XYZ file of C-alpha atoms in Angstrom:
72
model
C -25.077 274.949 -48.566
C -22.487 273.184 -47.691
C -19.309 272.933 -49.298
C -17.711 270.868 -47.599
C -16.415 267.811 -50.590
C -16.601 264.005 -50.105
C -13.127 262.846 -51.770
C -14.748 259.206 -52.999
C -16.444 260.598 -55.274
C -13.587 262.847 -57.511
C -12.655 261.295 -59.919
C -9.693 262.224 -62.750
C -9.134 261.396 -66.195
C -4.789 260.558 -66.315
C -5.331 264.006 -68.391
C -5.324 265.903 -64.978
C -3.319 264.915 -62.936
C 0.055 266.085 -62.647
C 3.478 264.519 -62.037
C 5.100 265.414 -58.597
C 8.225 266.280 -58.608
C 10.886 265.297 -56.012
C 13.865 267.645 -55.444
C 17.237 266.200 -53.363
C 19.795 268.382 -52.582
C 22.947 267.631 -54.266
C 26.301 269.580 -53.768
C 24.394 271.726 -51.116
C 21.552 273.198 -53.413
C 18.974 271.649 -54.411
C 17.639 270.646 -57.458
C 15.283 268.111 -59.257
C 15.364 264.700 -59.403
C 14.292 264.312 -63.629
C 17.779 266.742 -63.978
C 19.745 263.706 -62.726
C 21.874 261.860 -65.392
C 21.526 258.366 -64.305
C 24.781 257.667 -63.030
C 23.371 260.433 -60.197
C 19.622 258.351 -60.449
C 21.027 255.539 -59.027
C 22.944 256.554 -56.271
C 19.682 258.542 -55.933
C 18.217 254.443 -55.741
C 20.128 253.588 -53.370
C 19.811 256.374 -50.336
C 18.428 255.222 -47.761
C 16.472 258.080 -45.435
C 17.563 258.609 -41.959
C 15.401 257.000 -38.639
C 17.085 258.817 -35.520
C 15.678 255.971 -33.474
C 17.881 253.689 -34.960
C 20.774 256.504 -35.300
C 20.266 257.070 -31.251
C 20.028 254.075 -30.752
C 23.509 252.749 -32.714
C 22.349 250.068 -34.587
C 19.926 247.926 -36.857
C 15.734 248.528 -36.584
C 15.478 244.827 -35.594
C 18.238 246.213 -32.733
C 16.621 248.707 -31.422
C 13.339 247.275 -31.633
C 14.637 244.192 -29.178
C 16.379 246.389 -26.654
C 13.611 248.793 -26.646
C 10.556 245.752 -25.664
C 14.002 244.046 -22.742
C 13.726 248.025 -21.877
C 9.954 247.435 -20.518
């Protein structure tokens, strides 16, 4: 007997789904984004993700790609 579940065979109703809670650091502590006020939610949505290669290169992502291709 196999205990393997085929993911394509699993079907969920919307009533069975659970909302994913997103946490973010605000003023040194972690809190759920659902508790943000309107201003803090707008600030959260305008944030950009950190990209290590872009930070090391010190330039825009497109320029970093161009520079890495030129080095080859």
